[in-house]
XYZ file of C-alpha atoms in Angstrom:
724
model
C -19.291 118.134 166.339
C -17.429 117.272 163.118
C -15.421 114.105 162.560
C -12.265 116.223 162.312
C -13.034 117.808 165.686
C -13.576 114.375 167.243
C -10.247 113.184 165.896
C -8.505 116.306 167.146
C -9.942 115.830 170.623
C -8.888 112.177 170.630
C -5.377 113.166 169.551
C -5.160 115.804 172.270
C -6.348 113.332 174.928
C -3.897 110.739 173.690
C -1.000 113.200 173.807
C -1.908 114.002 177.407
C -2.076 110.292 178.223
C 1.378 109.690 176.762
C 2.803 112.635 178.708
C 1.138 111.320 181.860
C 2.643 107.895 181.290
C 6.053 109.475 181.042
C 5.602 110.988 184.499
C 5.080 107.558 186.063
C 8.568 106.456 185.103
C 10.301 109.598 186.317
C 11.428 109.984 189.941
C 9.389 112.477 191.925
C 11.725 115.051 193.386
C 11.571 118.454 194.932
C 14.762 119.435 193.135
C 13.967 120.874 189.719
C 16.077 121.898 186.771
C 15.064 124.386 184.156
C 17.781 124.723 181.572
C 19.848 127.599 182.831
C 17.798 128.172 186.028
C 17.714 125.690 188.900
C 16.517 125.939 192.454
C 19.514 124.125 193.903
C 22.341 126.072 192.321
C 24.073 125.962 188.970
C 22.293 124.299 186.044
C 23.579 120.984 184.783
C 25.398 121.118 181.455
C 23.605 119.957 178.327
C 25.273 118.216 175.383
C 24.657 117.599 171.708
C 23.589 114.077 170.729
C 25.266 112.100 167.936
C 22.803 113.494 165.385
C 22.974 117.036 166.748
C 20.465 118.702 169.034
C 20.508 118.440 172.819
C 20.325 114.829 173.941
C 22.215 111.883 175.372
C 23.982 109.767 172.723
C 21.659 108.361 170.059
C 18.517 109.678 171.734
C 17.189 113.233 172.195
C 15.961 114.690 175.479
C 13.546 117.465 176.444
C 16.424 119.735 177.465
C 17.297 122.898 175.573
C 20.581 124.758 175.219
C 20.813 128.360 176.499
C 19.180 130.887 174.157
C 21.518 131.959 171.373
C 23.644 128.804 171.438
C 25.113 127.679 168.129
C 26.789 124.258 168.022
C 28.670 122.195 165.476
C 28.930 118.492 166.278
C 31.092 115.856 164.642
C 30.472 112.244 165.605
C 31.533 108.943 164.092
C 29.885 105.631 164.856
C 30.284 103.045 162.124
C 28.945 103.206 159.433
C 27.730 106.763 160.058
C 29.617 110.035 160.291
C 27.469 112.988 161.334
C 28.147 116.690 160.775
C 25.410 118.550 162.659
C 24.668 122.244 163.151
C 22.243 123.222 165.911
C 20.708 126.594 166.806
C 18.717 127.800 169.812
C 16.870 130.942 168.615
C 14.308 130.895 171.459
C 13.966 129.309 174.888
C 11.312 126.988 173.480
C 12.751 126.122 170.067
C 15.772 124.177 168.849
C 16.462 123.838 165.139
C 19.271 122.362 163.121
C 20.477 120.679 159.986
C 22.735 117.722 159.498
C 24.798 115.828 156.983
C 25.191 112.092 157.516
C 27.852 110.232 155.545
C 27.183 106.490 155.145
C 30.524 104.861 154.520
C 29.283 101.538 153.138
C 26.796 103.032 150.655
C 27.574 105.008 147.496
C 25.939 108.076 146.003
C 25.942 106.191 142.721
C 28.888 105.339 140.498
C 27.333 107.089 137.514
C 27.271 110.481 139.266
C 29.906 110.332 142.024
C 32.162 107.350 141.440
C 33.241 105.798 144.745
C 32.078 108.694 146.920
C 30.129 107.723 150.050
C 26.435 108.502 150.225
C 25.677 111.819 151.954
C 22.249 112.404 153.465
C 20.858 115.816 154.425
C 18.258 116.452 157.096
C 16.513 119.212 159.045
C 15.543 118.774 162.715
C 13.221 120.665 165.064
C 12.377 120.448 168.777
C 9.740 122.436 170.667
C 9.421 122.768 174.428
C 5.917 122.066 175.734
C 6.163 122.412 179.532
C 8.876 123.878 181.764
C 10.167 121.849 184.669
C 8.699 122.416 188.103
C 9.017 120.889 191.542
C 7.033 117.813 190.502
C 6.569 118.371 186.778
C 9.259 117.243 184.330
C 10.227 119.288 181.334
C 8.312 118.088 178.253
C 9.192 118.511 174.586
C 8.126 117.267 171.175
C 10.625 116.823 168.373
C 11.029 115.961 164.716
C 14.206 114.479 163.231
C 14.932 114.589 159.487
C 11.443 115.885 158.758
C 12.711 118.353 156.151
C 15.183 116.170 154.273
C 15.126 112.801 152.536
C 13.426 111.272 155.571
C 15.888 108.370 155.753
C 16.268 108.975 159.497
C 12.789 110.458 159.937
C 11.504 110.334 163.520
C 9.084 112.004 165.874
C 9.221 111.861 169.633
C 7.835 113.032 172.953
C 10.431 113.388 175.694
C 10.477 114.286 179.376
C 13.344 115.232 181.706
C 13.604 115.544 185.492
C 16.598 116.469 187.553
C 17.479 114.892 190.893
C 20.572 116.561 192.343
C 23.417 115.802 189.880
C 21.370 113.278 187.921
C 19.211 114.156 184.936
C 16.652 111.476 184.010
C 15.061 111.344 180.567
C 12.282 109.203 179.135
C 10.627 109.327 175.743
C 8.478 107.667 173.136
C 9.773 107.625 169.574
C 8.219 106.888 166.203
C 10.059 106.113 162.979
C 13.822 105.658 163.160
C 13.967 106.320 166.922
C 11.278 103.695 167.533
C 12.024 101.136 164.851
C 12.010 98.294 167.400
C 8.228 98.819 167.657
C 7.594 98.047 171.324
C 3.801 98.478 171.199
C 0.953 99.315 168.871
C 0.455 102.990 168.146
C -2.148 104.647 170.421
C -2.536 107.433 167.848
C -4.182 104.781 165.685
C -7.343 105.600 167.628
C -7.508 108.833 165.597
C -7.119 107.199 162.183
C -6.076 103.824 160.819
C -3.275 105.394 158.784
C -1.319 105.998 162.014
C -1.167 102.267 162.797
C 1.497 101.513 160.212
C 4.394 103.641 159.053
C 4.696 103.634 155.317
C 8.159 104.610 154.168
C 6.773 106.643 151.310
C 8.964 107.678 148.451
C 10.233 111.135 149.417
C 11.359 111.775 145.868
C 14.662 113.543 145.871
C 14.187 114.952 149.335
C 13.506 118.391 150.692
C 9.766 118.219 151.290
C 8.342 118.029 154.809
C 7.295 114.440 155.477
C 3.939 115.307 157.059
C 2.088 112.084 156.219
C 4.484 109.971 158.278
C 4.256 112.017 161.477
C 3.575 109.895 164.581
C 2.718 106.839 162.498
C 3.789 103.219 162.993
C 4.629 101.241 166.102
C 6.570 103.395 168.615
C 9.235 102.440 171.130
C 10.338 103.687 174.522
C 13.769 105.270 174.986
C 15.450 107.059 177.867
C 18.536 107.417 179.973
C 20.462 109.138 182.738
C 23.179 111.791 182.694
C 25.350 112.080 185.805
C 27.384 115.222 186.365
C 30.387 113.934 188.328
C 32.276 115.752 191.125
C 35.034 116.235 188.560
C 33.429 119.332 187.055
C 34.313 118.798 183.345
C 33.078 115.174 183.247
C 29.534 113.915 182.672
C 28.685 110.206 182.350
C 25.699 108.987 180.332
C 23.748 105.766 179.903
C 20.761 105.323 177.615
C 18.298 102.733 176.395
C 17.361 103.299 172.756
C 14.288 102.263 170.789
C 16.070 101.419 167.533
C 17.021 97.785 166.888
C 19.004 98.645 163.707
C 17.236 95.972 161.650
C 15.547 98.501 159.366
C 18.399 100.920 158.664
C 18.113 103.234 155.630
C 19.336 102.070 152.232
C 18.895 98.411 153.200
C 21.837 98.649 155.584
C 21.005 96.696 158.808
C 23.551 96.784 161.639
C 24.256 94.219 164.358
C 23.109 95.272 167.836
C 24.303 93.239 170.827
C 22.599 95.528 173.336
C 20.118 98.435 173.230
C 22.033 100.079 176.088
C 24.678 102.677 175.220
C 27.169 104.154 177.668
C 29.285 107.247 177.169
C 31.207 110.141 178.653
C 31.458 113.858 177.905
C 34.519 115.929 178.757
C 33.893 119.673 178.710
C 37.350 121.017 177.864
C 36.180 124.632 178.106
C 33.062 126.695 177.434
C 33.391 126.088 173.692
C 34.751 122.547 173.263
C 33.370 119.191 174.402
C 34.877 115.791 173.625
C 32.668 112.675 173.486
C 33.236 108.914 173.609
C 30.769 106.048 173.895
C 30.175 102.329 173.425
C 26.996 101.873 171.402
C 24.914 98.888 170.230
C 27.042 96.807 172.580
C 29.710 96.449 169.877
C 30.621 99.830 168.298
C 32.699 102.768 169.505
C 31.609 106.374 169.029
C 33.973 109.317 169.055
C 32.938 112.919 168.658
C 33.476 116.578 169.445
C 31.251 119.643 169.729
C 32.148 123.293 169.249
C 29.649 125.698 170.816
C 29.306 129.443 171.174
C 26.523 131.578 172.602
C 25.707 134.141 169.941
C 23.461 136.099 172.297
C 26.158 136.885 174.856
C 29.194 137.334 172.613
C 31.212 140.336 173.705
C 34.731 141.605 173.252
C 36.394 144.167 175.555
C 37.187 147.280 173.566
C 40.347 149.334 173.422
C 38.780 152.400 171.816
C 40.198 155.870 172.401
C 38.964 157.568 175.555
C 36.396 160.341 175.084
C 38.061 163.765 174.749
C 38.540 165.827 177.872
C 35.909 168.505 178.459
C 37.262 172.039 178.550
C 35.747 175.470 178.789
C 33.016 176.195 176.230
C 34.625 177.196 172.921
C 38.138 176.818 174.357
C 39.408 174.897 171.329
C 38.526 177.683 168.905
C 39.993 180.293 171.215
C 43.248 178.350 170.921
C 43.133 178.671 167.151
C 41.666 175.296 166.239
C 39.171 175.497 163.388
C 36.111 173.478 162.432
C 38.228 171.206 160.229
C 39.981 170.101 163.436
C 36.572 169.480 165.016
C 35.618 167.306 162.038
C 38.845 165.333 162.416
C 38.137 164.733 166.113
C 34.569 163.716 165.311
C 35.966 161.107 162.922
C 38.842 159.875 165.101
C 37.094 159.863 168.485
C 33.335 159.812 167.906
C 33.400 157.704 164.754
C 31.377 160.155 162.653
C 32.246 160.723 158.989
C 31.337 164.413 158.972
C 30.110 165.979 155.744
C 28.935 169.275 157.133
C 28.894 171.332 160.342
C 26.510 174.258 160.431
C 24.854 176.670 162.821
C 21.090 177.056 163.031
C 20.216 179.708 165.609
C 21.272 178.395 169.004
C 21.919 174.893 167.615
C 25.007 173.320 166.093
C 24.187 170.767 163.398
C 26.503 167.877 162.481
C 25.592 166.109 159.256
C 27.265 162.794 158.535
C 27.158 159.062 159.051
C 28.385 156.871 161.923
C 31.267 154.653 160.830
C 32.645 153.099 164.013
C 30.248 152.575 166.920
C 27.236 150.309 166.436
C 25.621 152.248 169.246
C 24.811 155.715 167.820
C 24.246 157.040 171.348
C 27.935 156.434 172.043
C 28.926 158.353 168.914
C 26.677 161.264 169.896
C 27.792 161.505 173.517
C 31.428 161.422 172.441
C 30.654 164.096 169.854
C 28.912 166.241 172.479
C 32.195 166.585 174.369
C 34.059 167.543 171.205
C 31.473 170.089 170.083
C 31.303 171.569 173.584
C 34.991 172.452 173.279
C 34.445 174.195 169.909
C 30.989 175.788 170.082
C 30.294 179.402 171.048
C 28.859 179.965 174.508
C 25.392 180.825 173.149
C 24.987 177.372 171.561
C 22.754 175.263 173.803
C 21.789 172.384 171.489
C 23.592 169.844 169.302
C 21.752 168.135 166.445
C 23.013 165.038 164.636
C 21.618 164.647 161.121
C 22.311 161.079 160.047
C 22.772 160.557 156.311
C 23.339 157.303 154.398
C 24.129 157.372 150.652
C 22.513 160.799 150.354
C 19.359 159.793 152.258
C 18.681 161.767 155.431
C 17.281 159.199 157.846
C 16.701 161.234 161.012
C 18.028 163.864 163.400
C 18.888 163.305 167.044
C 18.720 166.336 169.333
C 20.823 166.579 172.480
C 21.465 169.450 174.912
C 24.944 170.943 175.053
C 25.754 169.227 178.332
C 28.676 166.896 177.478
C 26.977 164.162 179.524
C 23.250 164.993 179.370
C 21.241 163.409 182.142
C 18.181 162.772 179.981
C 17.047 163.130 176.391
C 16.475 166.712 175.296
C 12.874 167.706 174.600
C 12.383 170.291 171.880
C 9.331 172.292 170.958
C 7.658 171.574 167.614
C 8.966 173.722 164.786
C 8.647 174.007 161.046
C 11.998 172.315 160.621
C 10.835 168.879 161.756
C 8.002 166.550 160.893
C 6.932 163.336 162.597
C 8.952 164.400 165.610
C 9.097 162.169 168.666
C 9.341 164.780 171.452
C 9.555 162.194 174.208
C 12.773 160.815 172.782
C 14.214 163.904 171.148
C 14.722 162.007 167.882
C 13.211 163.454 164.732
C 12.377 162.293 161.250
C 13.242 165.196 158.983
C 10.873 165.900 156.128
C 12.505 166.178 152.716
C 11.245 169.703 152.009
C 11.905 170.884 155.566
C 15.429 169.439 155.427
C 16.242 171.390 152.288
C 14.796 174.583 153.761
C 16.736 174.054 156.961
C 20.007 173.646 155.067
C 19.415 176.920 153.229
C 18.856 178.763 156.502
C 21.855 177.243 158.266
C 25.256 178.908 158.388
C 27.846 176.473 157.042
C 30.944 176.252 159.217
C 32.559 173.203 157.613
C 31.851 171.088 154.527
C 33.697 168.162 152.980
C 32.348 165.808 150.338
C 34.795 163.129 151.486
C 36.931 160.838 149.376
C 35.701 160.728 145.795
C 37.491 157.420 145.210
C 38.015 154.672 147.779
C 39.168 151.046 147.702
C 39.994 148.099 149.926
C 41.286 144.526 149.682
C 39.305 141.750 151.343
C 39.498 137.940 151.350
C 36.613 135.868 150.038
C 35.450 132.282 150.392
C 32.803 130.518 148.324
C 31.870 126.947 149.073
C 29.420 124.200 148.240
C 28.810 121.037 150.222
C 26.209 118.315 150.229
C 26.308 117.171 146.619
C 27.899 114.135 144.998
C 31.126 116.069 144.368
C 31.767 116.537 148.077
C 33.151 119.747 149.540
C 33.948 122.361 146.895
C 35.632 125.653 147.741
C 37.130 128.783 146.193
C 39.417 131.214 148.039
C 39.492 134.717 146.557
C 41.360 137.994 146.884
C 38.831 140.761 146.270
C 39.341 144.425 145.407
C 36.319 146.597 146.236
C 36.255 150.099 144.752
C 33.896 153.069 144.826
C 33.770 156.315 142.848
C 31.295 158.951 144.035
C 29.752 161.232 141.421
C 27.762 163.311 143.910
C 25.926 162.975 147.201
C 23.354 160.568 145.770
C 25.270 158.620 143.113
C 28.272 156.316 142.941
C 29.988 153.636 140.875
C 30.883 150.436 142.728
C 32.974 147.535 141.556
C 34.413 144.269 142.833
C 37.289 142.476 141.144
C 38.093 138.969 142.379
C 41.107 136.743 141.747
C 41.001 133.024 142.541
C 43.888 132.050 144.791
C 42.922 128.434 145.432
C 40.057 126.103 144.576
C 39.250 122.433 144.060
C 36.650 122.752 141.324
C 38.573 120.230 139.261
C 36.529 117.780 141.361
C 33.286 119.208 140.015
C 31.564 116.730 137.712
C 27.904 116.440 138.618
C 25.210 118.773 137.273
C 21.751 117.913 138.539
C 18.869 117.543 136.123
C 16.603 120.566 135.872
C 13.347 121.153 134.019
C 13.659 124.895 134.678
C 15.953 127.422 132.966
C 19.424 127.000 134.462
C 19.596 130.263 136.352
C 21.675 129.034 139.332
C 22.728 125.427 138.719
C 25.529 126.658 136.469
C 27.204 127.960 139.631
C 30.085 125.500 139.442
C 30.707 126.492 135.792
C 31.165 130.090 136.922
C 33.454 129.110 139.766
C 35.447 126.701 137.604
C 35.957 129.042 134.623
C 36.586 132.268 136.558
C 40.158 133.090 137.516
C 40.034 136.899 137.420
C 36.418 138.050 137.472
C 34.415 141.256 137.551
C 31.942 140.270 140.245
C 30.196 143.639 140.331
C 30.351 146.858 138.329
C 27.341 149.129 138.597
C 26.118 152.694 138.980
C 23.610 153.432 141.746
C 21.535 156.508 142.617
C 19.299 157.173 145.601
C 16.611 159.767 146.220
C 14.175 160.809 148.896
C 10.959 160.986 146.923
C 8.738 162.429 149.679
C 8.223 162.163 153.412
C 8.702 158.460 154.236
C 9.234 157.540 150.541
C 12.646 156.545 149.179
C 13.904 155.444 145.779
C 16.956 153.793 144.228
C 17.983 152.950 140.644
C 20.956 150.940 139.421
C 22.450 149.445 136.254
C 25.506 147.388 135.289
C 26.984 144.009 136.114
C 24.845 143.432 139.182
C 26.318 140.118 140.383
C 28.523 137.288 139.154
C 25.802 135.655 137.059
C 23.634 138.586 135.915
C 23.870 142.035 134.367
C 20.983 144.423 133.919
C 19.127 147.386 135.362
C 16.501 147.906 138.016
C 15.025 150.069 140.688
C 13.360 150.010 144.075
C 10.830 152.190 145.857
C 10.230 151.950 149.598
C 7.724 153.383 152.034
C 9.243 153.493 155.517
C 7.700 155.787 158.129
C 9.979 157.014 160.875
C 10.367 154.512 163.726
C 7.564 152.362 162.341
C 7.335 148.623 162.848
C 6.304 148.161 159.211
C 7.891 149.075 155.870
C 6.977 148.191 152.288
C 9.197 147.954 149.218
C 8.861 147.099 145.530
C 11.761 146.281 143.222
C 11.760 145.483 139.494
C 14.750 144.386 137.407
C 15.552 143.359 133.846
C 18.558 141.004 133.751
C 20.599 138.930 131.328
C 22.843 136.008 132.174
C 26.612 136.602 132.053
C 29.317 134.420 130.520
C 30.912 131.785 132.755
C 34.285 133.599 132.914
C 32.697 136.538 134.815
C 34.078 139.063 132.363
C 31.939 141.333 130.182
C 30.264 138.851 127.818
C 26.594 137.922 128.053
C 24.646 134.738 127.342
C 21.277 134.526 125.614
C 19.037 134.004 128.645
C 17.200 137.119 129.830
C 14.175 137.832 131.993
C 12.637 140.330 134.367
C 12.353 139.747 138.099
C 10.839 141.690 140.955
C 9.275 141.488 144.387
C 6.836 143.309 146.606
C 8.121 142.958 150.171
C 6.663 143.722 153.585
C 9.120 144.188 156.468
C 7.517 143.666 159.871
C 9.207 144.197 163.226
C 7.045 141.783 165.170
C 7.932 143.184 168.594
C 8.461 139.589 169.739
C 12.006 138.747 170.825
C 13.477 141.174 168.229
C 12.122 139.035 165.388
C 11.965 140.621 161.927
C 9.598 139.080 159.392
C 10.064 139.663 155.659
C 7.340 138.482 153.318
C 7.934 138.794 149.572
C 5.750 138.007 146.593
C 7.108 138.169 143.079
C 8.790 136.705 140.003
C 12.067 134.820 140.245
C 14.985 134.240 137.874
C 13.588 131.014 136.380
C 10.355 132.909 135.531
C 8.525 131.124 138.329
C 6.135 133.069 140.545
C 5.824 132.633 144.292
C 6.540 133.919 147.780
C 9.505 134.028 150.152
C 9.092 133.885 153.934
C 12.076 135.120 155.944
C 12.230 135.261 159.748
C 15.260 136.376 161.746
C 16.081 137.246 165.328
C 18.595 139.838 166.463
C 20.279 139.079 169.768
C 21.579 141.676 172.212
C 25.108 141.048 170.922
C 24.049 142.317 167.482
C 24.130 138.857 165.905
C 21.173 138.119 163.631
C 20.110 134.521 162.989
C 17.528 133.832 160.318
C 15.909 131.282 158.044
C 13.976 131.567 154.799
C 11.877 129.409 152.495
C 10.616 130.135 148.982
C 7.574 128.455 147.454
C 6.812 128.954 143.757
C 4.679 127.501 140.979
C 7.701 125.491 139.745
C 6.157 122.448 141.437
C 7.714 119.135 140.445
C 9.992 120.958 138.000
C 12.008 122.213 140.974
C 13.637 118.794 141.366
C 15.750 117.697 144.318
C 15.071 119.724 147.451
C 11.380 120.427 146.838
C 11.680 124.190 147.447
C 14.385 126.776 148.095
C 15.373 127.201 151.738
C 18.299 128.197 153.865
C 19.728 129.586 157.097
C 21.900 132.667 157.489
C 23.949 134.365 160.178
C 25.031 138.016 160.335
C 27.652 138.957 162.928
C 29.218 142.313 163.917
C 32.934 142.131 163.220
C 33.795 143.964 166.428
C 32.749 140.853 168.361
C 36.109 139.428 167.338
C 38.326 142.496 167.745
C 39.117 145.028 170.452
C 38.179 147.991 168.258
C 34.603 149.063 167.649
C 33.225 148.686 164.128
C 29.893 148.915 162.322
C 30.944 146.275 159.778
C 29.209 142.907 159.606
C 30.162 139.513 158.218
C 27.475 137.196 156.880
C 27.403 133.495 156.142
C 24.573 131.430 154.748
C 23.751 127.781 154.197
C 21.473 126.201 151.623
C 21.222 122.414 151.369
C 21.181 122.592 147.577
C 21.637 125.071 144.767
C 18.581 124.800 142.528
C 16.922 126.974 139.896
C 13.458 127.383 141.407
C 12.850 130.354 143.692
C 16.226 131.905 142.798
C 16.494 135.628 143.539
C 18.730 138.300 142.050
C 21.604 139.060 144.446
C 21.266 142.844 144.555
C 24.209 144.638 146.134
C 22.145 147.295 147.925
C 18.643 147.419 149.379
C 16.686 150.432 150.562
C 15.739 148.686 153.774
C 19.422 148.453 154.645
C 20.213 151.998 153.515
C 17.358 153.407 155.637
C 18.173 151.315 158.685
C 18.553 154.404 160.871
C 14.878 155.221 160.385
C 14.385 152.824 163.297
C 15.648 153.950 166.701
C 15.395 150.371 168.081
C 17.007 150.257 171.533
C 18.610 153.706 171.243
C 17.620 154.896 174.703
C 18.593 151.699 176.475
C 21.991 152.109 174.809
C 22.000 155.793 175.781
C 21.723 154.921 179.452
C 24.395 152.222 179.115
C 26.868 154.688 177.606
C 26.193 157.313 180.281
C 26.955 154.737 182.963
């Protein structure tokens, strides 16, 4: 057996020993608590700790929030003010990021004047064992392991419920265990674990792997008591930090390692916190939480149309233009064409209201039933996006069909899924089918369209503090034909504070993104986008797109994309290539000297695990660096998608502060906030820093998005929901 294997076995045995030791200190009880599922009734509430993440006050616990929970926590305990964001993407994983303002330390007078120091950190917690009748819940966690490491910690924690009491006990290394209660048992594996060396983390951003579980650890733990007064929970904890080795040479007096506090749950979304910590310092805080997985808004959509006799509407003199209007107003289908193909009625268009296409189709069935001749026994819905035919769905005439319609194979369809009655239409077959069909209605739609929208751009985490820009945006579109269109976005700055912008970080790479504040500062009325785009279906399962113009605020140029996406496949592949040139800071029509070409080869993989989509890209970035981007996101039942990405390139040390490009993003259906259905989404993203390495071109359209309806996803589950 190798030396590495021996060390691994020792480490595994030691981890088990530590977990076993934790059990000794926890009360044995037959009453168990699994977060969200308890044997004795309702689960106990969980709360965000001072630093974010589920915990007591200063210390974390093994508990997890319900899946889909997003929390923002503000807490102030002198000299620290924490702004923490926490996410629960899976039952077994908690992740978050945090800003910590240190009021008695400065960023540096040369770059930020008298502004307080602001630290950035990334946290992670993983559940190891669920709670049972005698077994506590176990978890391992990492605090500030993806930031500067000033508050870097690792811990093992255990929790056990006894009626309305929740007991926690843990062992912490680093900041959480700075008191150093005992020598490190992990030192058996290697001598380097015996002492914790506060290595120079540079300018932050790298994962501090060498420090993990090193140095003398300390014990921490506590009790949470859920009182008979339902909104109130009381907490007491014993922490393993003695505050003598605080970051930035900033020791704090500690009269007692015992902290006491209270949580008042005002409602499902707001919790207020107060505590007495270190035996001499007050803590005040608040947490806003929302469960992204269960978000839902009652809808006040129009009722489905009443079902009459077959063809009754046409007998009363209503034409197919009236049918198209009803399809738009009631079924949410922007109808381009209605045609007859033998005993089938074909509706060609795109859904523009209901996220659930089954709802659009079943509503449309009732409308078409009222208009179609009696010999029509099948309705087909040909879904088209920007000229690309994605698929056809085939339903029987029955206004409320009991089950999906099964059709026989024919020359019209290829790659047909007969079990589901959903078909991928071949390009050549689609054209032939159109020629054979009898057109009853056709409308190209509005050639020109426009809308006003608000916009917000912001930057936080640098020496200049919080920077923002509030915009009024005018989005326009001019269609040239079915496959081509001009798009443009004009933005006017209503309010900003970029007069506070002074600091520009050093960069050894071409400044492809770090001029962002120059653009925001010098742009009052800007042309944020002005381009021409064309799409094409190149062959069965192959799609193409080309574009040219002012592609985004910082770059103009031309490019194209080709994608292979089989119908209802878990995998798709795309390649894009672009030549771009940097734009002037005023976001008008002038160009700067810097130019380059960028492109990526991307694999899109529906993992089949918890609705997780993986995107893996390899290519060339704006600063001429070469590397790969890993992007993982989960879509919840509510339609919300939560994701994270990281980009690693050959920029190396030239990248500077942050180490590598990374971020978190959230995409939310707008109809979660309104009582009318909508297919529109709002997106927000967070990156700890804006740097030049790993910077991608912000393309307005992607073929993966335009061909989204190639995937049927949970169509039939939705179908049954609508029928009920």
